[in-house]
Structures are given as C-alpha cells and as structure tokens.
XYZ file of C-alpha atoms in Angstrom:
680
model
C 102.365 61.473 79.723
C 103.208 64.453 80.010
C 102.579 64.841 83.074
C 105.226 62.183 83.947
C 107.565 63.503 81.913
C 107.709 67.064 83.722
C 108.523 64.283 87.348
C 110.719 61.948 86.100
C 112.243 64.791 84.329
C 112.414 66.689 87.776
C 113.600 63.655 89.433
C 117.096 62.143 90.336
C 115.980 57.769 91.063
C 119.562 57.402 91.649
C 119.627 58.506 95.340
C 117.974 57.206 97.723
C 114.036 58.827 98.031
C 114.563 58.212 102.769
C 117.867 59.358 102.650
C 117.474 62.994 101.384
C 114.098 63.211 99.264
C 115.225 66.319 97.932
C 117.824 65.286 96.122
C 115.527 62.577 94.677
C 112.862 64.364 93.853
C 114.282 67.848 92.153
C 118.455 66.151 91.878
C 116.955 66.318 88.165
C 115.401 69.726 87.938
C 118.212 71.399 89.510
C 120.381 69.755 86.958
C 119.065 70.892 83.997
C 117.947 74.500 85.126
C 120.602 77.306 85.743
C 120.718 80.362 87.512
C 120.387 83.117 85.270
C 123.408 85.402 85.013
C 122.854 88.256 87.094
C 119.906 86.612 89.142
C 119.846 85.192 92.758
C 118.617 81.700 92.184
C 115.772 79.511 89.586
C 112.434 77.983 91.128
C 109.459 76.857 89.806
C 107.490 79.549 91.146
C 110.063 81.845 89.289
C 109.480 80.144 86.618
C 105.463 80.405 86.130
C 106.305 83.552 87.435
C 108.139 84.474 84.121
C 105.510 82.249 81.916
C 103.041 85.698 83.306
C 105.561 88.275 83.096
C 105.365 87.072 79.229
C 102.303 87.266 78.878
C 101.709 90.480 80.588
C 103.874 92.241 78.390
C 102.693 90.641 75.724
C 99.465 91.922 75.541
C 101.286 94.816 76.085
C 103.031 95.337 73.031
C 99.358 95.074 71.077
C 97.532 97.233 69.595
C 94.864 98.811 72.226
C 91.280 98.256 70.735
C 87.135 99.435 71.526
C 86.854 95.506 72.215
C 89.382 95.235 75.538
C 88.358 98.032 77.683
C 89.857 101.880 78.828
C 91.225 100.482 81.976
C 93.094 98.286 79.941
C 94.662 100.065 76.930
C 94.994 102.643 79.705
C 97.740 99.230 81.238
C 99.389 99.086 76.559
C 100.041 103.622 77.224
C 101.141 103.348 80.743
C 103.889 100.226 79.842
C 104.964 102.113 76.364
C 105.809 105.859 77.698
C 107.461 103.919 80.404
C 109.922 102.171 77.284
C 109.909 105.229 75.532
C 113.755 105.806 76.503
C 114.411 108.943 74.404
C 111.337 110.631 76.042
C 112.469 110.590 79.322
C 116.096 111.297 78.486
C 114.636 114.509 76.925
C 112.587 115.297 80.717
C 115.584 114.475 82.470
C 115.346 115.185 85.373
C 112.332 117.654 85.825
C 110.223 115.730 86.772
C 111.216 114.822 89.765
C 111.867 118.790 90.334
C 108.993 120.494 89.410
C 107.540 118.196 92.671
C 110.466 119.750 94.807
C 109.543 122.773 94.759
C 106.477 122.804 95.657
C 107.771 120.994 98.387
C 110.545 124.235 99.803
C 113.311 122.549 96.873
C 115.955 120.273 98.852
C 117.868 122.323 100.288
C 121.266 120.719 100.073
C 121.686 121.968 96.237
C 120.826 125.437 97.232
C 123.015 128.427 98.550
C 119.860 130.214 99.611
C 117.490 127.838 102.001
C 116.374 129.581 104.196
C 113.178 127.553 107.021
C 111.115 129.176 106.319
C 110.308 127.628 103.075
C 109.544 124.574 104.553
C 107.417 122.612 106.556
C 107.878 119.187 107.709
C 104.661 118.230 108.603
C 102.571 119.922 105.380
C 105.191 117.890 103.349
C 105.592 114.635 104.752
C 101.111 115.179 104.634
C 101.011 116.151 101.024
C 104.392 112.857 99.846
C 101.201 110.486 101.853
C 97.873 111.482 100.012
C 99.868 111.606 96.468
C 102.479 108.928 96.774
C 100.919 107.466 99.640
C 104.194 107.304 100.854
C 105.966 106.921 104.620
C 109.540 108.281 105.147
C 109.047 109.287 109.785
C 105.321 107.293 109.909
C 103.515 105.416 107.736
C 99.666 106.247 107.540
C 97.645 103.848 106.635
C 94.084 103.259 106.556
C 92.298 99.426 106.695
C 89.628 97.110 108.869
C 90.155 97.954 112.352
C 92.003 95.081 114.129
C 89.886 95.022 116.643
C 86.267 95.534 115.219
C 86.966 94.106 111.738
C 83.362 95.203 110.513
C 84.548 98.728 110.118
C 88.368 100.121 108.736
C 90.290 102.582 111.056
C 93.564 104.503 110.718
C 96.691 103.377 110.968
C 100.132 104.511 112.099
C 103.134 102.369 111.735
C 106.634 102.594 111.665
C 108.028 103.749 108.317
C 109.861 101.417 105.759
C 113.326 102.762 105.738
C 114.357 102.323 102.240
C 117.453 100.445 102.120
C 118.495 96.937 103.358
C 118.810 97.264 107.071
C 122.465 95.364 106.422
C 123.285 99.233 104.858
C 122.071 101.255 108.387
C 122.098 98.873 110.719
C 124.924 99.290 113.466
C 126.869 101.038 111.207
C 128.584 104.804 110.550
C 129.949 107.087 108.874
C 133.298 105.551 108.495
C 131.929 102.185 107.288
C 132.020 100.382 104.006
C 128.224 100.085 103.294
C 127.590 104.042 104.258
C 130.458 105.221 102.268
C 129.052 104.172 99.335
C 125.744 105.444 100.140
C 127.234 109.597 101.251
C 128.517 108.717 96.863
C 125.870 108.233 95.589
C 123.865 110.517 97.569
C 126.632 113.340 96.444
C 125.928 112.162 92.744
C 122.853 112.497 93.048
C 122.760 116.125 94.605
C 125.527 117.690 92.287
C 123.394 116.154 89.358
C 120.783 117.955 91.115
C 122.611 121.203 91.928
C 124.168 121.486 88.593
C 120.596 120.981 86.579
C 118.913 123.143 88.821
C 121.413 125.945 89.022
C 121.673 125.577 92.909
C 124.158 127.779 93.859
C 125.356 124.857 96.544
C 129.214 124.444 97.120
C 130.196 120.518 97.267
C 132.306 121.363 100.851
C 128.514 122.499 101.816
C 126.829 119.148 100.040
C 129.438 116.857 101.541
C 128.032 118.432 105.729
C 124.259 117.970 104.146
C 125.043 114.591 103.175
C 126.690 113.417 106.389
C 123.948 115.347 108.360
C 122.007 113.364 106.141
C 122.722 110.144 106.762
C 123.703 110.372 110.362
C 119.510 111.373 110.796
C 119.117 108.067 108.215
C 121.047 105.690 109.861
C 119.498 106.569 114.035
C 116.009 106.460 112.164
C 117.007 103.189 111.720
C 118.425 102.847 114.790
C 115.386 103.681 116.613
C 112.603 101.403 114.406
C 115.237 98.897 115.353
C 114.825 99.465 118.886
C 110.944 99.169 118.248
C 110.490 96.411 116.443
C 108.949 93.468 118.535
C 108.109 89.874 117.389
C 104.887 90.109 117.892
C 102.741 94.380 117.477
C 101.795 96.305 119.463
C 98.292 97.510 118.222
C 97.738 99.823 121.058
C 94.089 102.005 120.516
C 94.884 105.983 121.238
C 91.830 109.413 120.420
C 92.874 111.486 118.309
C 92.792 114.794 120.477
C 95.142 112.693 123.112
C 97.870 111.751 120.880
C 99.505 115.087 120.962
C 99.388 115.291 125.234
C 101.511 111.452 124.344
C 103.319 111.820 121.201
C 104.544 115.034 121.903
C 105.207 118.571 119.137
C 102.900 116.510 116.063
C 99.683 118.481 115.560
C 97.590 114.831 115.109
C 94.607 115.925 113.967
C 95.743 118.600 111.518
C 98.207 115.872 110.212
C 95.240 113.384 109.233
C 93.192 116.128 108.223
C 95.463 117.367 105.804
C 96.270 114.091 104.740
C 92.594 112.975 104.513
C 91.199 115.938 102.992
C 92.378 114.720 100.182
C 89.806 112.334 99.682
C 87.076 115.050 101.542
C 87.277 112.270 104.334
C 86.584 114.913 107.526
C 89.037 113.748 110.744
C 87.139 113.739 114.011
C 89.422 114.610 117.621
C 87.686 112.312 119.424
C 88.279 109.277 116.543
C 90.276 106.191 118.124
C 92.931 105.041 115.715
C 95.521 102.209 115.806
C 98.766 102.839 116.487
C 101.866 99.761 116.506
C 104.322 100.178 118.373
C 103.680 103.402 120.327
C 107.716 103.174 121.432
C 108.623 103.773 117.936
C 106.024 107.114 118.401
C 108.012 108.552 121.137
C 111.468 108.278 120.340
C 111.043 109.575 116.661
C 109.436 112.570 118.736
C 112.412 112.905 120.993
C 114.765 112.446 117.649
C 112.763 115.127 115.457
C 113.002 116.873 118.519
C 116.783 117.587 117.981
C 117.642 117.774 114.457
C 117.336 121.295 112.574
C 115.733 121.724 110.336
C 117.109 122.310 107.606
C 118.375 118.255 108.076
C 114.863 116.878 108.426
C 114.426 118.499 105.012
C 116.966 117.154 103.042
C 115.926 113.558 104.736
C 112.414 113.881 103.395
C 113.282 114.880 100.126
C 116.946 112.721 99.362
C 113.480 109.738 100.448
C 110.939 111.469 97.862
C 113.735 111.241 95.358
C 115.144 107.687 96.361
C 111.655 106.473 95.262
C 111.336 107.530 92.177
C 114.966 107.708 90.999
C 114.015 104.779 88.252
C 110.940 106.875 87.098
C 114.323 109.169 85.841
C 116.756 109.641 82.949
C 119.460 107.049 82.723
C 121.891 109.012 84.489
C 120.208 109.085 87.473
C 119.055 104.957 87.341
C 122.852 104.670 87.131
C 123.846 106.818 89.947
C 121.538 103.709 91.736
C 122.804 100.804 90.186
C 126.495 101.910 90.763
C 125.515 102.041 94.694
C 123.903 98.366 94.928
C 126.108 96.941 92.777
C 128.925 98.743 95.532
C 127.346 97.248 98.815
C 125.731 93.674 97.078
C 128.902 93.004 95.019
C 127.380 92.118 92.138
C 124.014 93.944 91.340
C 122.630 93.274 87.625
C 119.686 95.182 87.008
C 116.626 94.189 85.786
C 115.981 94.637 81.963
C 113.587 98.226 81.569
C 110.589 95.506 80.161
C 110.366 93.771 83.229
C 110.902 96.997 85.389
C 108.126 98.793 83.824
C 106.002 96.099 83.757
C 106.153 95.902 86.873
C 105.500 99.440 87.124
C 102.787 99.122 85.425
C 101.279 96.026 87.607
C 101.481 97.686 91.230
C 99.115 100.448 90.093
C 97.117 98.395 87.456
C 96.641 94.790 88.612
C 92.945 94.315 88.235
C 93.036 94.891 85.113
C 95.919 93.068 83.948
C 94.027 90.388 86.955
C 91.063 90.967 84.133
C 92.743 90.670 80.367
C 95.144 87.197 82.031
C 91.428 86.071 83.737
C 90.021 86.450 80.305
C 92.625 84.977 77.887
C 94.957 82.854 79.741
C 92.295 81.271 82.925
C 90.229 78.135 82.950
C 87.018 78.059 84.674
C 86.855 74.662 85.940
C 90.128 75.731 87.827
C 87.780 77.672 90.865
C 85.549 75.288 91.124
C 88.234 72.354 92.171
C 89.169 74.982 93.895
C 86.210 75.128 96.231
C 86.156 71.320 96.261
C 89.538 70.712 97.799
C 89.326 74.061 100.212
C 86.306 72.838 101.230
C 88.266 69.113 101.857
C 91.173 70.914 103.243
C 88.871 72.329 106.071
C 87.531 69.446 107.116
C 90.676 67.673 107.211
C 92.118 69.916 109.147
C 89.085 70.043 111.697
C 89.463 66.043 112.241
C 92.544 66.679 112.898
C 91.792 69.899 115.511
C 89.053 66.567 116.716
C 91.120 63.764 117.038
C 93.654 66.169 118.841
C 95.438 64.844 122.328
C 96.553 68.148 123.579
C 93.718 70.730 123.434
C 91.097 70.734 125.844
C 87.144 71.599 123.961
C 86.973 74.879 125.155
C 89.684 75.836 122.736
C 88.741 72.792 120.231
C 85.207 74.902 119.680
C 87.122 77.467 119.019
C 89.585 76.378 116.583
C 86.400 74.517 114.627
C 84.662 77.486 114.401
C 87.667 79.957 113.222
C 88.300 77.154 110.070
C 84.736 77.093 109.198
C 84.167 81.037 109.004
C 87.392 81.505 106.954
C 87.102 83.515 104.153
C 88.288 82.094 100.565
C 89.125 84.457 97.688
C 89.679 82.192 94.540
C 91.098 83.261 91.205
C 89.553 86.643 91.384
C 87.294 89.486 92.023
C 83.888 88.900 89.629
C 83.926 92.244 89.579
C 87.023 92.392 87.226
C 84.832 90.878 84.810
C 81.906 93.492 84.106
C 83.297 95.971 81.861
C 81.234 98.987 83.392
C 82.815 97.676 86.920
C 86.281 97.587 85.702
C 86.017 100.976 84.059
C 84.152 103.100 87.137
C 86.798 101.909 89.121
C 89.892 103.582 86.747
C 87.696 105.938 85.981
C 90.456 108.598 87.279
C 93.223 107.243 85.077
C 93.286 109.137 82.145
C 97.482 108.213 80.396
C 99.408 110.345 77.858
C 101.977 108.567 75.446
C 105.130 110.559 75.625
C 104.723 111.294 79.318
C 105.953 108.645 81.677
C 106.256 109.831 85.243
C 103.230 112.098 84.775
C 100.944 108.643 83.923
C 102.037 107.245 87.256
C 101.863 110.848 89.062
C 97.726 110.825 88.148
C 97.069 106.714 88.833
C 99.091 107.410 91.861
C 97.430 110.093 93.477
C 94.472 108.653 91.650
C 94.850 105.143 93.152
C 95.700 106.075 96.860
C 92.567 108.855 97.403
C 90.190 105.939 95.988
C 91.930 103.828 98.896
C 91.496 106.616 101.755
C 87.528 106.931 100.822
C 87.947 102.927 102.172
C 88.226 104.727 105.615
C 84.253 104.980 105.877
C 83.159 102.040 103.921
C 81.981 99.521 105.782
C 83.773 95.982 105.452
C 81.983 94.088 102.472
C 84.132 90.158 102.657
C 83.112 89.235 99.804
C 85.708 91.785 97.500
C 88.182 92.613 100.405
C 90.816 91.065 97.877
C 94.592 91.566 99.373
C 96.327 90.379 95.696
C 95.619 90.779 91.847
C 95.093 87.798 90.369
C 98.003 87.742 87.456
C 99.915 86.113 91.157
C 102.098 83.514 91.795
C 101.551 83.460 95.550
C 98.897 82.562 98.418
C 97.871 84.897 101.089
C 96.294 84.045 104.451
C 95.057 87.455 106.198
C 94.679 87.727 109.855
C 92.395 91.017 110.377
C 89.806 88.771 107.260
C 90.113 85.367 108.743
C 90.830 84.927 105.118
C 92.888 82.551 102.471
C 93.669 83.632 98.808
C 94.720 81.699 95.733
C 95.224 83.831 93.314
C 94.382 82.352 88.666
C 98.593 82.781 89.055
C 99.132 79.874 91.186
C 96.569 77.595 89.693
C 98.567 76.628 87.050
C 101.194 73.666 86.070
C 103.372 73.065 88.724
C 100.454 73.051 91.082
C 97.643 73.016 89.112
C 96.195 71.222 86.373
C 93.001 70.877 84.952
C 91.748 66.638 84.747
C 95.012 65.428 86.409
C 95.362 62.363 89.348
C 93.871 64.104 92.048
C 96.794 62.662 94.724
C 99.071 65.638 92.256
C 96.547 68.705 92.906
C 96.193 68.149 96.641
C 100.933 67.731 96.977
C 100.295 70.849 95.211
C 98.304 73.369 95.530
C 96.699 71.188 97.680
C 99.267 71.347 100.094
C 99.288 75.167 99.635
C 95.428 74.995 100.752
C 96.280 73.950 103.810
C 99.518 75.805 104.325
C 97.350 79.372 104.517
C 94.782 77.624 106.318
C 97.577 76.424 109.500
C 98.889 80.578 108.890
C 95.707 81.321 110.707
C 95.917 79.245 113.963
C 100.884 79.807 113.713
C 102.444 81.817 116.745
C 100.807 84.687 115.216
C 97.662 83.722 114.071
C 96.556 81.829 116.548
C 95.845 85.372 118.149
C 93.377 86.389 116.251
C 89.228 84.816 115.917
C 87.365 83.867 113.927
C 86.344 87.376 113.398
C 90.644 88.682 112.791
C 89.075 90.441 116.324
C 92.577 90.230 118.459
C 91.570 88.110 121.227
C 92.471 84.891 123.644
C 90.809 82.391 122.538
C 92.753 79.914 123.781
C 92.783 78.081 127.558
C 96.359 78.756 129.531
C 96.759 75.517 129.974
C 96.278 74.422 125.862
C 98.324 77.097 124.481
C 101.092 76.481 127.240
C 101.121 72.779 124.837
C 101.253 75.040 121.766
C 104.226 76.693 123.010
C 106.034 73.699 123.191
C 104.969 71.862 120.235
C 105.869 74.676 117.997
C 108.877 74.897 119.937
C 110.229 71.738 118.844
C 109.722 72.932 115.111
C 111.943 75.995 116.076
C 114.730 73.029 117.672
C 114.708 70.908 115.199
C 115.787 73.796 111.380
C 117.607 75.598 114.187
C 119.192 71.514 113.467
C 119.668 72.332 109.895
C 122.953 73.211 108.024
C 124.063 74.794 104.618
C 127.353 73.500 103.983
C 127.763 75.845 101.437
C 127.764 78.444 103.915
C 130.105 76.724 105.950
C 132.900 79.963 107.601
C 129.196 81.899 107.693
C 127.182 82.792 110.736
C 124.067 82.292 108.530
C 125.102 78.652 108.433
C 123.434 77.264 110.880
C 118.865 77.680 110.161
C 117.344 80.241 111.987
C 114.078 78.456 113.478
C 112.962 81.172 115.067
C 112.569 83.479 112.060
C 110.560 80.436 110.513
C 109.317 79.100 113.380
C 105.364 80.807 111.453
C 106.533 79.525 107.481
C 107.224 76.142 108.945
C 104.366 75.194 111.076
C 102.345 76.211 108.220
C 104.357 73.859 105.969
C 103.910 71.271 107.823
C 100.408 71.095 109.090
C 99.422 72.284 105.327
C 100.902 68.823 104.127
C 99.217 66.414 106.853
C 95.970 68.543 106.329
C 96.333 67.628 102.394
C 97.146 64.305 103.167
C 94.419 63.515 105.135
C 92.044 65.498 103.076
C 93.328 63.099 99.944
C 92.897 59.865 101.866
C 89.196 61.143 101.949
C 88.920 62.282 98.240
C 90.190 58.729 98.029
C 87.508 57.001 100.383
C 84.919 58.918 98.917
C 86.114 58.548 94.807
C 88.060 54.929 95.430
C 91.521 54.316 94.482
C 93.558 55.839 91.785
C 95.267 54.802 89.823
C 98.087 55.033 88.387
C 99.932 57.100 86.582
C 100.269 56.176 82.511
C 104.988 56.516 82.687
C 104.829 56.581 86.351
C 103.042 53.077 87.052
C 105.744 52.125 89.523
C 104.854 54.784 91.912
C 101.827 54.615 93.477
C 99.179 57.644 94.065
C 100.690 58.186 97.429
C 104.157 58.456 96.613
C 103.390 60.983 93.609
C 100.897 62.960 96.278
C 104.966 62.746 97.730
C 106.638 63.391 95.272
C 104.597 66.747 93.579
C 104.579 67.941 96.692
C 108.400 68.244 96.159
C 108.255 69.046 93.157
C 107.001 72.652 93.459
C 110.001 73.702 96.011
C 112.679 72.571 93.552
C 115.413 75.617 93.305
C 118.423 76.445 92.630
C 120.438 79.299 94.248
C 123.454 81.174 94.647
C 124.674 81.169 98.061
C 125.189 84.865 98.523
C 121.269 84.806 98.114
C 121.306 81.661 100.370
C 122.522 83.406 102.648
C 120.561 86.553 102.806
C 117.144 83.961 103.024
C 118.878 82.608 106.090
C 120.096 85.657 107.760
C 116.273 88.009 106.495
C 113.827 85.361 105.362
C 110.622 83.927 107.361
C 110.982 81.409 104.783
C 113.292 78.019 105.307
C 115.280 77.501 102.646
C 113.875 74.927 99.525
C 115.613 71.810 100.590
C 114.190 71.793 104.032
C 110.501 72.750 102.590
C 110.624 69.172 101.228
C 112.857 67.935 104.226
C 111.216 69.039 107.404
C 107.863 68.264 106.875
C 107.959 65.431 105.041
C 110.860 63.662 107.600
C 107.767 64.642 109.942
C 105.013 62.556 108.068
C 104.591 59.091 109.406
C 102.260 58.691 106.685
C 105.404 59.219 104.178
C 107.831 56.591 106.157
C 104.866 54.601 106.276
C 104.341 54.968 101.549
C 108.230 54.368 100.486
C 109.144 51.967 103.846
C 111.757 53.994 105.395
C 113.656 52.045 107.852
C 113.509 53.331 111.624
C 116.779 55.264 111.350
C 116.950 57.132 108.674
C 116.999 60.404 107.742
C 114.225 60.881 106.229
C 112.045 59.589 109.177
C 113.031 60.798 112.092
C 112.686 59.367 115.791
C 110.886 62.258 117.274
C 108.247 64.061 114.850
C 106.848 67.296 115.842
C 103.427 68.276 115.436
C 101.730 70.458 116.097
C 99.113 70.224 113.369
C-alpha cells in the first residue's frame, strides 16, 4: 500500500496519459515538491541523494569508536575539522600562502618578484603529484584504451576552473570578465596585505588583466581543439619533445611519478588526447611572459582551494559567482564539508553506509535483473533487421562480456583491507587544510602507483557506494550500480516486479545501451578502441541515431520562449537519448520474459485499475519527476548531455509500441508517434 500511495500521490489522473504522460505520471509530484530556495531544481534523484547525505552527516556527528575502522573515524575527524570555523578563521590564509611560497610566491602580490624564483614546469609537476590538478594540461594514468590489460599515461586538456560562458568569446570589457577581474583583484589585495608583499595597486591591476587575457587565450585554444569524438594518439615520450617543442616531457613525467617511486622510460608510449591542443598550448606558452604564466598557475591553485580558507576569501568567491549567475546560493557548510570528505574517503564512507543502510538482497536481485536485461538486449539484436550477421555476433559478444559492479566492492567490508587502503591518512581535530592536504597527497600518490599494476577487473570500481547514479565505462566495458541507487523509487525489495523493471531495470538497460551508443559503439568487448562494424551496418546505425537526433531537436520548452534554448539540442543529447530509448525497450522485454517464466503478476493493492504493464511505465516515469527553474533548465539545454526530465519520459514512451498498446493510445495521439525511432 505504501508503494501504491507514493505512485498515486505523484500522478495527476485528470491528465490524458495518451496526450501528456509526463503530467499524468508526475503532475501531483510537481505540485507537492517545490524547488528549495537557492536551488535550481528538485527531483527524485535529488531527494534520494539528500537522504543519503543526511545519513552520512549524522554518522559524522557520532563519536569515534573502536568498533569502527580507523578510516571511518578519520572521516569523522576530517568533517569536524572542516566544520570548525573558529580554527579555520584563526589560520586565515596562511595554509595556502605557505604552499604558494614553496612555488616562489604569487608574483602579482610581490614588489620584488623575479623570474628565477619560478619554474612553471617544476611547479606544475609538484601541484600534480600533490593535489592531482593540472592547469595547463592534465596528466593521469588509467586503463590503456588500446590494451585494457594494462594502464598507461594520458595527456589531456585541463579543466578551466570556471564555467565556459565566462571565458568563451569574451574580452576584458565584457561583464563576466569585469566580474572576474574584481574577484581576482580582491583576492590579490587580501593576500598582499596579509603577507606584506608590497605590490602596488596599479601593478596588481595590470597583472590581473594579463592573467585573465592568458586564461581567455587558453580557453580559446581548448575550445578550438575540442572535438565531439576525442582522438587518442600514442606517442613515445622521447618523441614528444620533437612534436610539442619547449617542454621536456620525459623530465616532467619523471618529476610527477617520482612521488610514487616509479621510473619513467623515454621509450614508453603514452596517450595524447587531442594532440592539436598541445601544439597550440606550446605556441601560447612560447609567446607568454614567465610572470604571466606564474601568476596564472598560482591563481588557479588559489581558485581550487579558496573555500578551504577563511570566510573573507569565501565571500569574495561568492560575490563573483553571484554576479555571473544572477543569484548564487552557497550550499550550507555542512553539505560542502560532507562532499569534500566523501570525495577523498568515499570507500570508507561507503563501508559505513553499506553496513548500516544497505540490504544484501539488493545485490542478489540486481544480478538476476542484469542477466535478464542482457538476455533481452541480445534477443533484440538477434531480431534486428538492420544489422548483418558479422556485426550481430560482435554486438552479442560485447554484451555478454560486459562486466557488472553492484552495490559496493567486497573489500570495503573487510576491516583490515579497508585500513590498509587508507593507511597513509592522518587527521587532527583542528587542522582542516592540513587534513585535506595530506589525505589528498596520499590518494594521488596511491593512484600514481597503479600505472605499473595489471588491470584487476574484479575490483576496478569507478564509483563510491553511497552515490545515486549508474555508469557505463567504455575502457572496461563495464556497468556500475552503486548501493545508493538501489532503493526506492528505483528498487524495492519484494515489491511488484513491474515496478523494479520499470525503474532500476530501465537504468540497467540504459547503461548497457551506452556500450552501443554514438560513442560506445567505437570500442569492442575488451574496451579497446576498434571498429567492429561492417560499413553497411554502420551506415544504418547512423541513420537510426539521426532519427533520434531529429526527434529531440523538435521538442520545445515554452518557458524558455525568447531564448536561444527554446529548442532541445538533439545532437548534444543523442547518447543519453539513445540509452533512454534502448533501456526502456530492453527493460520491458526483460519484464515480459520474467512474466513468461514466473506467471502474470497480481495487481498492486490500491492501484487495481492499472495492469502490471501499465505500472511498469508509471514506475519508469516516476523516477524522472522533477521541477526546474527556467535558469537551470536553460543551462541544461545549452550545455547538458541529458534531456530535460519531461522529454526523458515523453521521448522514449512515444517511441514505444508496447506503451501505446497497454494504454490504448489512438494513432493520432501525442504519445503515439506515427514515425517511431528505434536504435536498440
């Protein structure tokens, strides 16, 4: 009855399900759930995530005990130190200026800075192996896209540290950049006065303008080289210098990996993602004065760590974001601290969450459902009339080889193993900045060591357990379903199977389909980048996905009337739309197979007027119920890869023959498209 009540409260039965199933399934939910002040949206995902966050914060507040492992107790101490505002205010900006001093001080705060104090390459390497950050380019190591049995080094474009609209296409006179200038200048004056750096206001203004001009140029280089399909090119390290001049790449990588006692051979091959970016970067660096580069690198480190400092610095950041967004509500300190600890200690937190709030039956049920979804996908492939036999065989092999990760890695439930994984973490009650500094460095160095490890597909988790999401990872050909999502409304132990298949079942199908979408189709069953399609079948695939693109391009958002975002972007969202449509079709086929094996299900008490099949579609729509502000909606349409929630309901259901059949939708109804798009 509880499940029926939740579904009924979400619905608006005055709406016609064949005209607007979004309103029919979510109308009641949308009236009941108001967007919290300062937030851009409220959703089923967000509410579930909020419940998990509440659990984590409550256990953080508990006293440390010998019953819990050392890493779990470390998380409590890190959280409390993060919440100790008095201690943080007392330290002020000293924790960061001490680090900045080790890199030769921030030039724009100093009256006597000289170039011999700073080597940008050495500073960049040190920041990478301490904080895991890259401001000019990113260095990482993970599974080799060309040989997934081993790991390799990747060189990639960096994060810009700011929303792209602040930098892209702007100059020093534009409003966002003027706000950015005010922000940096305020931070610079604060630091100068605190350390007695002596730089005068005129010089600071000139330095800040040069820094921002460089940041804009770097952004332009990145945007020019950003392609829809990333290029993964292998180079021997010794050849990189010949191609990307001015940078001793062997020395640079040696400096980074020396932190993990790993030697780097100049004959090694590494993967360069978007080589054109590095070529343009080298040109930009060559024409930029060392002082500007030094100012930029110091600033980017400050920008990453500004909320770890005192309130004076945090207020400057809030004022900047308030200016560029129009309304910026910083999240409560307790939420921010919780997320900071979770980012570093997610498996320790996951161990506590699994122990206290996760039902082991969910793992058993998920294994069965994943098997059924794989079988459903395979049957749809076999029945397809657009794929030739060679491509079908390759697709079936890839689906069968797909590795699943459910709930949590088993090793986190072993206290000894968990403590070994975090053995380098040391925390103190009143040292927030130092706690994160030392923990971050330990985790970064631990990750660097994986470069020389053979890939262990049994334990290579890409997500922490207490997360409300699901993932497909091409390099591993794996699907991951963390413990956080395995609860209502997505999954419920012992409830009508139609509800589980309509919710978490579609999520499973969605992730499986990502292995065969516009990007996933480029890698094979081992995760290797390889074309396994015949040209004839590939041409048909492109035509089918174009149908999806065109369908979503035609959707409009009346509340964005008068903006460039009134129309959906079917190209940007094509991968997720293909996965939504495929996931729904596969999950319904899997549910039909379940019924064939187990018999027709009884109707849900309290909702007897709906068949189990209709409940399947209601359950599917229910997980996408949400409300969103126009500003948040516009941002999603412009920059997001997911369609707005209403179209994640309307789009796939209007392509579903089974939906129209079970709700008896007339041929001319909005939810029964005459030209249905099907990829998988």
